[in-house]
Tab-separated table of C-alpha atoms and ligand atoms in Angstrom:
chain	number	residue	atom	x	y	z
A	939	MET	CA	134.125	14.936	117.643
A	940	ILE	CA	135.216	12.458	120.256
A	941	TRP	CA	132.922	14.033	122.885
A	942	LEU	CA	129.924	13.372	120.652
A	943	ASN	CA	130.903	9.752	120.083
A	944	ASN	CA	131.355	9.323	123.830
A	945	LEU	CA	127.975	10.938	124.506
A	946	ILE	CA	126.271	8.647	122.002
A	947	ALA	CA	128.049	5.600	123.391
A	948	LEU	CA	126.771	6.604	126.828
A	949	ILE	CA	123.137	7.285	125.968
A	950	LEU	CA	122.297	4.775	123.250
A	951	PRO	CA	122.287	1.697	125.504
A	952	LEU	CA	119.610	3.527	127.562
A	953	VAL	CA	117.383	4.186	124.558
A	954	PRO	CA	114.662	1.580	123.987
A	955	LYS	CA	115.556	-0.650	120.997
A	956	SER	CA	112.143	0.007	119.418
A	957	LEU	CA	112.987	3.728	119.324
A	958	VAL	CA	116.458	3.103	117.883
A	959	LYS	CA	114.827	0.904	115.224
A	960	LEU	CA	112.580	3.772	114.202
A	961	PHE	CA	115.651	5.823	113.278
A	962	ALA	CA	117.682	2.891	111.978
A	963	LYS	CA	115.066	2.231	109.282
A	964	GLN	CA	116.331	5.060	107.069
A	965	TYR	CA	119.669	3.239	106.636
A	966	ILE	CA	118.385	-0.287	106.025
A	967	ALA	CA	116.417	-1.974	103.216
A	968	GLY	CA	114.534	-4.238	105.630
A	969	GLU	CA	115.079	-7.379	107.643
A	970	THR	CA	114.640	-9.873	104.774
A	971	LEU	CA	116.459	-10.658	101.528
A	972	GLU	CA	113.174	-10.192	99.648
A	973	GLN	CA	112.861	-6.599	100.907
A	974	ALA	CA	116.475	-5.947	99.933
A	975	LEU	CA	115.929	-7.331	96.419
A	976	GLU	CA	112.815	-5.208	95.973
A	977	LYS	CA	114.711	-2.084	97.022
A	978	THR	CA	117.606	-3.079	94.708
A	979	ALA	CA	115.245	-3.283	91.723
A	980	GLN	CA	113.888	0.153	92.597
A	981	LEU	CA	117.373	1.685	92.894
A	982	ASN	CA	118.377	0.031	89.589
A	983	ARG	CA	115.346	1.638	87.929
A	984	ASP	CA	116.638	5.005	89.196
A	985	GLY	CA	119.971	4.353	87.474
A	986	LEU	CA	121.955	3.210	90.529
A	987	GLY	CA	124.059	0.103	91.007
A	988	VAL	CA	123.751	-1.667	94.357
A	989	THR	CA	125.961	-3.543	96.795
A	990	LEU	CA	123.942	-5.853	99.042
A	991	ASP	CA	125.253	-6.302	102.558
A	992	LEU	CA	123.841	-8.796	105.032
A	993	LEU	CA	124.099	-7.133	108.442
A	994	GLY	CA	125.985	-8.976	111.126
A	995	GLU	CA	129.515	-9.043	112.462
A	996	ASP	CA	131.451	-11.227	114.811
A	997	PRO	CA	128.676	-13.830	115.294
A	998	GLY	CA	130.511	-15.858	117.937
A	999	ASP	CA	129.677	-19.325	116.600
A	1000	ILE	CA	130.193	-21.304	113.407
A	1001	SER	CA	126.502	-22.019	112.806
A	1002	ALA	CA	125.700	-18.280	112.592
A	1003	CYS	CA	128.444	-17.888	109.941
A	1004	THR	CA	126.997	-20.809	108.006
A	1005	ARG	CA	123.524	-19.245	108.131
A	1006	ALA	CA	124.937	-15.972	106.801
A	1007	LEU	CA	126.708	-17.909	104.042
A	1008	GLY	CA	123.352	-19.426	103.048
A	1009	VAL	CA	121.706	-15.986	102.790
A	1010	TYR	CA	124.558	-14.722	100.607
A	1011	GLU	CA	124.246	-17.803	98.349
A	1012	LYS	CA	120.541	-17.009	97.891
A	1013	ALA	CA	121.354	-13.349	97.238
A	1014	ILE	CA	123.812	-14.296	94.466
A	1015	GLU	CA	121.279	-16.615	92.832
A	1016	ALA	CA	118.534	-13.963	93.062
A	1017	ILE	CA	120.703	-11.156	91.668
A	1018	HIS	CA	121.385	-13.378	88.662
A	1019	ALA	CA	117.817	-14.698	88.253
A	1020	LYS	CA	116.265	-11.213	88.474
A	1021	GLY	CA	118.923	-9.596	86.264
A	1022	LEU	CA	119.755	-6.978	88.904
A	1023	THR	CA	122.732	-4.623	88.700
A	1024	ALA	CA	124.177	-5.593	92.051
A	1025	GLY	CA	127.086	-7.171	93.845
A	1026	ILE	CA	127.584	-8.256	97.431
A	1027	SER	CA	129.696	-6.962	100.279
A	1028	LEU	CA	130.703	-9.052	103.260
A	1029	LYS	CA	132.516	-8.673	106.546
A	1030	PRO	CA	135.258	-11.243	107.241
A	1031	SER	CA	134.196	-11.444	110.912
A	1032	HIS	CA	130.697	-12.394	109.723
A	1033	MET	CA	132.279	-15.217	107.716
A	1034	GLY	CA	134.151	-16.471	110.798
A	1035	LEU	CA	137.512	-14.657	110.747
A	1036	LYS	CA	137.726	-14.441	114.544
A	1037	LEU	CA	136.765	-18.103	114.949
A	1038	ASP	CA	138.922	-19.862	112.375
A	1039	LYS	CA	140.854	-18.179	109.547
A	1040	ALA	CA	140.827	-21.230	107.262
A	1041	PHE	CA	137.054	-21.616	107.718
A	1042	CYS	CA	136.584	-17.917	106.906
A	1043	LEU	CA	138.732	-18.135	103.762
A	1044	ALA	CA	136.821	-21.234	102.604
A	1045	ASN	CA	133.484	-19.432	103.126
A	1046	ILE	CA	134.510	-16.334	101.211
A	1047	ARG	CA	136.150	-18.410	98.462
A	1048	HIS	CA	132.910	-20.356	98.087
A	1049	LEU	CA	130.912	-17.133	97.623
A	1050	VAL	CA	133.427	-15.543	95.258
A	1051	GLU	CA	133.388	-18.710	93.151
A	1052	ALA	CA	129.566	-18.855	93.126
A	1053	ALA	CA	129.410	-15.170	92.156
A	1054	ALA	CA	132.089	-15.525	89.455
A	1055	GLN	CA	129.940	-17.818	87.325
A	1056	TYR	CA	127.414	-14.935	86.963
A	1057	HIS	CA	130.032	-12.124	86.801
A	1058	ILE	CA	128.829	-10.793	90.148
A	1059	PHE	CA	131.313	-8.777	92.187
A	1060	VAL	CA	132.197	-9.551	95.815
A	1061	ARG	CA	133.591	-6.774	98.003
A	1062	ILE	CA	135.393	-7.622	101.225
A	1063	ASP	CA	134.572	-4.884	103.751
A	1064	MET	CA	137.276	-3.631	106.103
A	1065	GLU	CA	136.482	-3.755	109.807
A	1066	ASP	CA	138.499	-2.580	112.797
A	1067	ALA	CA	142.286	-2.325	112.584
A	1068	SER	CA	142.886	-5.562	114.499
A	1069	LEU	CA	141.464	-7.466	111.482
A	1070	CYS	CA	143.208	-5.453	108.783
A	1071	GLN	CA	146.218	-7.718	108.110
A	1072	ASP	CA	144.143	-10.918	108.069
A	1073	THR	CA	141.624	-9.267	105.733
A	1074	MET	CA	144.422	-8.161	103.432
A	1075	ASP	CA	145.830	-11.726	103.400
A	1076	LEU	CA	142.388	-13.158	102.585
A	1077	PHE	CA	142.021	-10.745	99.711
A	1078	LEU	CA	145.497	-11.465	98.305
A	1079	ALA	CA	144.832	-15.214	98.394
A	1080	LEU	CA	141.505	-14.823	96.574
A	1081	HIS	CA	142.766	-12.261	94.086
A	1082	GLU	CA	145.317	-14.786	92.792
A	1083	GLN	CA	142.434	-16.954	91.640
A	1084	PHE	CA	139.502	-14.615	90.950
A	1085	SER	CA	139.010	-11.226	89.323
A	1086	ASN	CA	135.526	-10.556	90.777
A	1087	VAL	CA	136.805	-9.723	94.255
A	1088	GLY	CA	137.783	-6.384	95.756
A	1089	LEU	CA	138.974	-4.886	99.015
A	1090	VAL	CA	138.318	-1.755	101.089
A	1091	ILE	CA	141.042	0.657	102.176
A	1092	GLN	CA	140.447	3.108	105.027
A	1093	ALA	CA	142.084	6.519	104.654
A	1094	TYR	CA	142.323	7.010	108.431
A	1095	LEU	CA	144.765	4.101	108.883
A	1096	ARG	CA	148.439	4.983	108.995
A	1097	ARG	CA	149.289	1.685	107.262
A	1098	SER	CA	147.137	2.428	104.198
A	1099	ILE	CA	149.949	3.985	102.139
A	1100	GLU	CA	151.948	0.763	102.413
A	1101	ASP	CA	148.877	-1.376	101.797
A	1102	ILE	CA	148.054	0.586	98.659
A	1103	ASN	CA	151.636	0.229	97.435
A	1104	ARG	CA	151.202	-3.556	97.593
A	1105	LEU	CA	147.894	-3.381	95.700
A	1106	LEU	CA	148.870	-1.046	92.851
A	1107	ASP	CA	150.695	-3.598	90.721
A	1108	LEU	CA	147.827	-6.055	91.137
A	1109	ARG	CA	145.452	-3.470	89.636
A	1110	ALA	CA	143.201	-4.308	92.567
A	1111	ASN	CA	139.602	-3.075	92.637
A	1112	ILE	CA	139.422	-0.894	95.743
A	1113	ARG	CA	136.653	0.835	97.660
A	1114	LEU	CA	138.243	3.829	99.356
A	1115	CYS	CA	136.529	5.210	102.478
A	1116	LYS	CA	137.510	7.337	105.475
A	1117	GLY	CA	136.995	4.507	107.996
A	1118	ALA	CA	134.114	3.996	110.413
A	1119	TYR	CA	135.696	2.561	113.592
A	1120	TYR	CA	136.128	5.860	115.408
A	1121	TRP	CA	137.735	4.313	118.498
A	1122	GLU	CA	140.967	3.324	116.691
A	1123	GLY	CA	143.920	4.685	118.674
A	1124	ARG	CA	146.382	7.307	117.504
A	1125	PRO	CA	149.195	4.763	116.987
A	1126	VAL	CA	147.220	3.175	114.136
A	1127	ALA	CA	144.883	5.905	112.862
A	1128	TYR	CA	144.917	9.611	112.065
A	1129	LYS	CA	142.565	11.445	114.381
A	1130	ASP	CA	142.593	14.830	112.639
A	1131	PRO	CA	139.754	15.086	110.042
A	1132	ASP	CA	141.891	17.309	107.781
A	1133	ILE	CA	144.684	14.715	107.659
A	1134	ILE	CA	142.125	11.980	106.875
A	1135	ILE	CA	140.938	14.049	103.894
A	1136	GLU	CA	144.533	14.577	102.717
A	1137	SER	CA	145.253	10.880	103.117
A	1138	TYR	CA	142.109	10.028	101.119
A	1139	ILE	CA	143.113	12.221	98.195
A	1140	TYR	CA	146.716	10.986	98.276
A	1141	LEU	CA	145.580	7.346	98.148
A	1142	LEU	CA	142.927	8.051	95.526
A	1143	GLU	CA	145.429	9.739	93.230
A	1144	LYS	CA	147.856	6.807	93.542
A	1145	LEU	CA	145.143	4.264	92.783
A	1146	LEU	CA	143.525	6.088	89.865
A	1147	SER	CA	146.772	7.093	88.223
A	1148	LYS	CA	147.973	3.463	88.287
A	1149	GLY	CA	144.761	2.221	86.626
A	1150	CYS	CA	143.048	0.640	89.645
A	1151	PHE	CA	139.244	0.816	89.587
A	1152	VAL	CA	138.120	2.806	92.640
A	1153	GLY	CA	134.779	2.904	94.424
A	1154	ILE	CA	134.958	6.460	95.788
A	1155	ALA	CA	132.940	5.857	98.958
A	1156	THR	CA	132.107	9.148	100.631
A	1157	HIS	CA	129.334	11.676	101.262
A	1158	ASP	CA	131.799	14.435	102.067
A	1159	GLU	CA	131.258	17.119	99.452
A	1160	LYS	CA	134.834	18.399	99.822
A	1161	LEU	CA	136.117	14.927	98.926
A	1162	VAL	CA	133.579	14.574	96.120
A	1163	PHE	CA	134.824	17.856	94.648
A	1164	GLN	CA	138.476	16.867	95.002
A	1165	SER	CA	137.749	13.481	93.417
A	1166	LEU	CA	135.957	15.106	90.465
A	1167	ALA	CA	138.899	17.479	89.999
A	1168	LEU	CA	141.307	14.522	90.044
A	1169	ILE	CA	139.192	12.512	87.585
A	1170	ASP	CA	139.200	15.530	85.280
A	1171	ARG	CA	142.950	16.140	85.661
A	1172	LEU	CA	143.747	12.502	84.877
A	1173	GLY	CA	141.263	12.482	81.970
A	1174	LEU	CA	139.583	9.302	83.238
A	1175	SER	CA	136.670	7.642	81.539
A	1176	LYS	CA	133.552	6.606	83.468
A	1177	ASP	CA	134.576	2.950	83.616
A	1178	ALA	CA	137.612	3.809	85.769
A	1179	TYR	CA	135.662	4.693	88.917
A	1180	GLU	CA	132.280	4.961	90.569
A	1181	PHE	CA	130.959	6.963	93.497
A	1182	GLN	CA	129.557	4.857	96.309
A	1183	MET	CA	127.168	6.014	99.013
A	1184	LEU	CA	125.349	4.404	101.899
A	1185	PHE	CA	121.616	3.876	101.574
A	1186	GLY	CA	119.737	6.704	103.300
A	1187	VAL	CA	122.649	9.152	103.374
A	1188	GLU	CA	123.057	12.366	101.316
A	1189	GLU	CA	120.514	11.473	98.659
A	1190	GLU	CA	120.589	15.013	97.270
A	1191	LEU	CA	124.335	14.825	96.550
A	1192	ARG	CA	123.791	11.357	95.066
A	1193	GLN	CA	121.152	12.760	92.705
A	1194	ILE	CA	123.419	15.646	91.681
A	1195	LEU	CA	126.145	13.157	90.745
A	1196	ILE	CA	123.725	10.926	88.794
A	1197	GLU	CA	122.438	13.901	86.846
A	1198	SER	CA	126.022	14.853	85.991
A	1199	GLY	CA	126.428	11.391	84.485
A	1200	HIS	CA	128.744	9.819	87.065
A	1201	PRO	CA	128.370	6.112	87.873
A	1202	ILE	CA	126.920	5.596	91.381
A	1203	ARG	CA	126.476	2.542	93.574
A	1204	VAL	CA	124.447	2.380	96.763
A	1205	TYR	CA	125.514	0.201	99.686
A	1206	LEU	CA	122.290	-1.424	100.809
A	1207	PRO	CA	122.332	-3.276	104.144
A	1208	PHE	CA	119.575	-5.662	105.171
A	1209	GLY	CA	118.935	-8.218	107.894
A	1210	GLU	CA	117.977	-8.546	111.521
A	1211	GLU	CA	121.359	-7.510	112.946
A	1212	TRP	CA	120.853	-3.816	112.322
A	1213	PHE	CA	121.942	-2.444	115.728
A	1214	ALA	CA	125.766	-2.125	115.455
A	1215	TYR	CA	125.585	-0.806	111.872
A	1216	SER	CA	122.958	1.786	112.856
A	1217	LEU	CA	125.032	3.036	115.780
A	1218	ARG	CA	127.946	3.723	113.414
A	1219	ARG	CA	125.616	5.696	111.143
A	1220	PHE	CA	124.115	7.676	114.066
A	1221	ARG	CA	127.602	8.702	115.132
A	1222	GLU	CA	128.207	10.140	111.656
A	1223	ASN	CA	125.017	12.163	111.797
A	1224	PRO	CA	125.096	14.579	114.728
A	1225	LYS	CA	121.484	15.693	114.071
A	1226	MET	CA	120.344	12.173	114.830
A	1227	VAL	CA	121.470	12.426	118.466
A	1228	GLY	CA	119.148	15.412	118.934
A	1229	TYR	CA	116.223	13.591	117.291
A	1230	ILE	CA	116.749	10.495	119.377
A	1231	LEU	CA	117.054	12.455	122.621
A	1232	SER	CA	113.940	14.542	121.969
A	1233	ASN	CA	111.986	11.436	120.954
A	1234	MET	CA	113.229	9.655	124.021
A	1235	GLY	CA	111.845	12.555	126.105
A	1236	ASN	CA	108.421	12.096	124.462
A	1237	PHE	CA	108.662	8.332	124.877
A	1238	LEU	CA	109.352	8.686	128.619
A	1239	LYS	CA	106.557	11.273	129.041
A	1240	ASN	CA	104.087	8.825	127.430
A	1241	MET	CA	105.310	6.028	129.684
A	1242	VAL	CA	104.801	8.223	132.779
A	1243	LYS	CA	101.303	9.202	131.561
A	1244	LYS	CA	100.385	5.512	131.170
A	1245	PHE	CA	101.169	4.751	134.828
B	2177	FDA	P1	131.756	12.361	106.836
B	2177	FDA	O1	131.489	11.414	107.926
B	2177	FDA	O2	132.586	13.556	107.116
B	2177	FDA	O3	130.365	12.802	106.242
B	2177	FDA	C1	130.252	13.824	105.265
B	2177	FDA	C2	128.826	14.346	105.287
B	2177	FDA	O4	127.938	13.302	104.887
B	2177	FDA	C3	128.316	14.752	106.686
B	2177	FDA	O5	128.651	16.054	106.982
B	2177	FDA	C4	126.839	14.550	106.537
B	2177	FDA	O6	126.265	15.629	105.859
B	2177	FDA	C5	126.751	13.331	105.634
B	2177	FDA	N1	126.641	12.083	106.401
B	2177	FDA	C6	127.621	11.188	106.654
B	2177	FDA	N2	127.129	10.148	107.343
B	2177	FDA	C7	125.815	10.406	107.542
B	2177	FDA	C8	124.760	9.711	108.182
B	2177	FDA	N3	124.962	8.542	108.763
B	2177	FDA	N4	123.530	10.251	108.171
B	2177	FDA	C9	123.299	11.447	107.571
B	2177	FDA	N5	124.260	12.156	106.954
B	2177	FDA	C10	125.498	11.648	106.942
B	2177	FDA	N6	133.905	2.101	106.602
B	2177	FDA	C11	134.735	1.116	107.018
B	2177	FDA	O7	135.445	1.271	108.010
B	2177	FDA	N7	134.781	-0.087	106.328
B	2177	FDA	C12	134.032	-0.298	105.212
B	2177	FDA	O8	134.108	-1.380	104.626
B	2177	FDA	C13	133.167	0.743	104.781
B	2177	FDA	N8	132.383	0.598	103.678
B	2177	FDA	C14	131.687	1.687	103.191
B	2177	FDA	C15	130.986	1.593	101.994
B	2177	FDA	C16	130.382	2.713	101.445
B	2177	FDA	C17	129.681	2.604	100.137
B	2177	FDA	C18	130.461	3.962	102.126
B	2177	FDA	C19	129.855	5.197	101.542
B	2177	FDA	C20	131.086	4.040	103.338
B	2177	FDA	C21	131.692	2.915	103.890
B	2177	FDA	N9	132.329	2.976	105.108
B	2177	FDA	C22	133.137	1.941	105.516
B	2177	FDA	C23	132.066	4.114	106.032
B	2177	FDA	C24	133.087	5.218	105.894
B	2177	FDA	O9	134.330	4.786	106.379
B	2177	FDA	C25	132.654	6.462	106.694
B	2177	FDA	O10	132.516	6.102	108.038
B	2177	FDA	C26	131.347	7.070	106.203
B	2177	FDA	O11	131.215	6.986	104.828
B	2177	FDA	C27	131.279	8.541	106.576
B	2177	FDA	O12	132.363	9.209	105.997
B	2177	FDA	P2	132.206	10.307	104.829
B	2177	FDA	O13	133.323	10.147	103.883
B	2177	FDA	O14	130.853	10.256	104.255
B	2177	FDA	O15	132.483	11.692	105.590
C-alpha cells in the first residue's frame, strides 16, 4: 500500500501535533518511566510479559544518548526492585550508533552488563537497512560475552536468510518481525506482502528447528496461524518461543493467545519522543488515516468558528 504510505507522509506534517498525540496515546504507556512501570505491573497482572522501550531515535548529539542511557539504567533498577516481568529494548541509533560506533557499543554493553546482574533481558531493535550490518556487529560482539542479549531480524530484508544462517549456531535469541521501515528500496527489501509472509515462515522454521528462542512478533493472524502450526509440527514446548505484540494493537488476538496458554510479551514504548514511532504505527493501521482526517476536519471547523 505504497499510495497510502505516501498519502500519510503528505498529510501528517499538516496535522496539528496535539491531534496526532490524541491518536498516538493508544500505542504508548505515557511520557514518563513511572507511567511505563505502572502499566507494566498492570500487564504483568494480566499474565503478560513486557519489553520496555524508551522512545527516541537518532538523537543527533552525545548528551541526548547519555540521557537515554540514564533512563534505561533507572528502568533496569526499577524492574528489579519492583519484581516486574520485563526486559528492555533499545535502538542502536538512540545509543549513538550514527555518532560514534565505539561509544554506542560501550553504552549498550554497559546496559547489558547492568541488566545481567538481575537476569534482565536486553533486546537490540533493528532499524532501517543502512544500520543493519553495524547492528549485527554490535550484537555479535555482545553475544560473545553475555547471554541476556538478543537481536531482531526483519523478514522483509533480502539479507535475512544469510543473517539467520550466521545466528543459528550461536543459538541466538531472536525477535522476528516483518519490518517497519516501509521506504526500503527493492534492492534490499521484498515489497510484495505475500513474499514477506513466506520469508517470515521460512526464517521462523529455520530458527525454531535449530533450537533458537524466537519472539514471534506479529499481529498478522495468517502468520500467527502458520506459527502455531509450525510449533505443533515441531512439538515445541512453551519455553522455546513467545508471541510478541505492540501495546495497543490487536488486543483481541492477544487475549485469544493468552487464553490458549501461549506465552505473550507486550512491547511497551514510553517517553516524550513519541512522534516517529506513532507515525509508523499509523501507517500500519489504515483506519487511523480516516479517523485523523475526519478529526482534522472537525478541528479546522472549530478553529474557523472561533475566528
Ligand atoms: P501487518 O502490518 O500486516 O498487520 C497485521 C494486522 O494487525 C493488520 O491487518 C491490523 O489488523 C493489525 N495491525 C497492525 N498494526 C496495527 C496498528 N498500528 N494499529 C492497529 N492495528 C494494527 N519492526 C522493525 O523494523 N524493527 C523492530 O525492532 C521491530 N520490533 C517490533 C517488536 C514487536 C513486539 C512487534 C510486534 C513489532 C515490531 N516491529 C519492528 C514492527 C514490525 O516490523 C511490523 O511493522 C508490525 O508488527 C506490523 O506487522 P504485522 O506482522 O503485525 O503485520
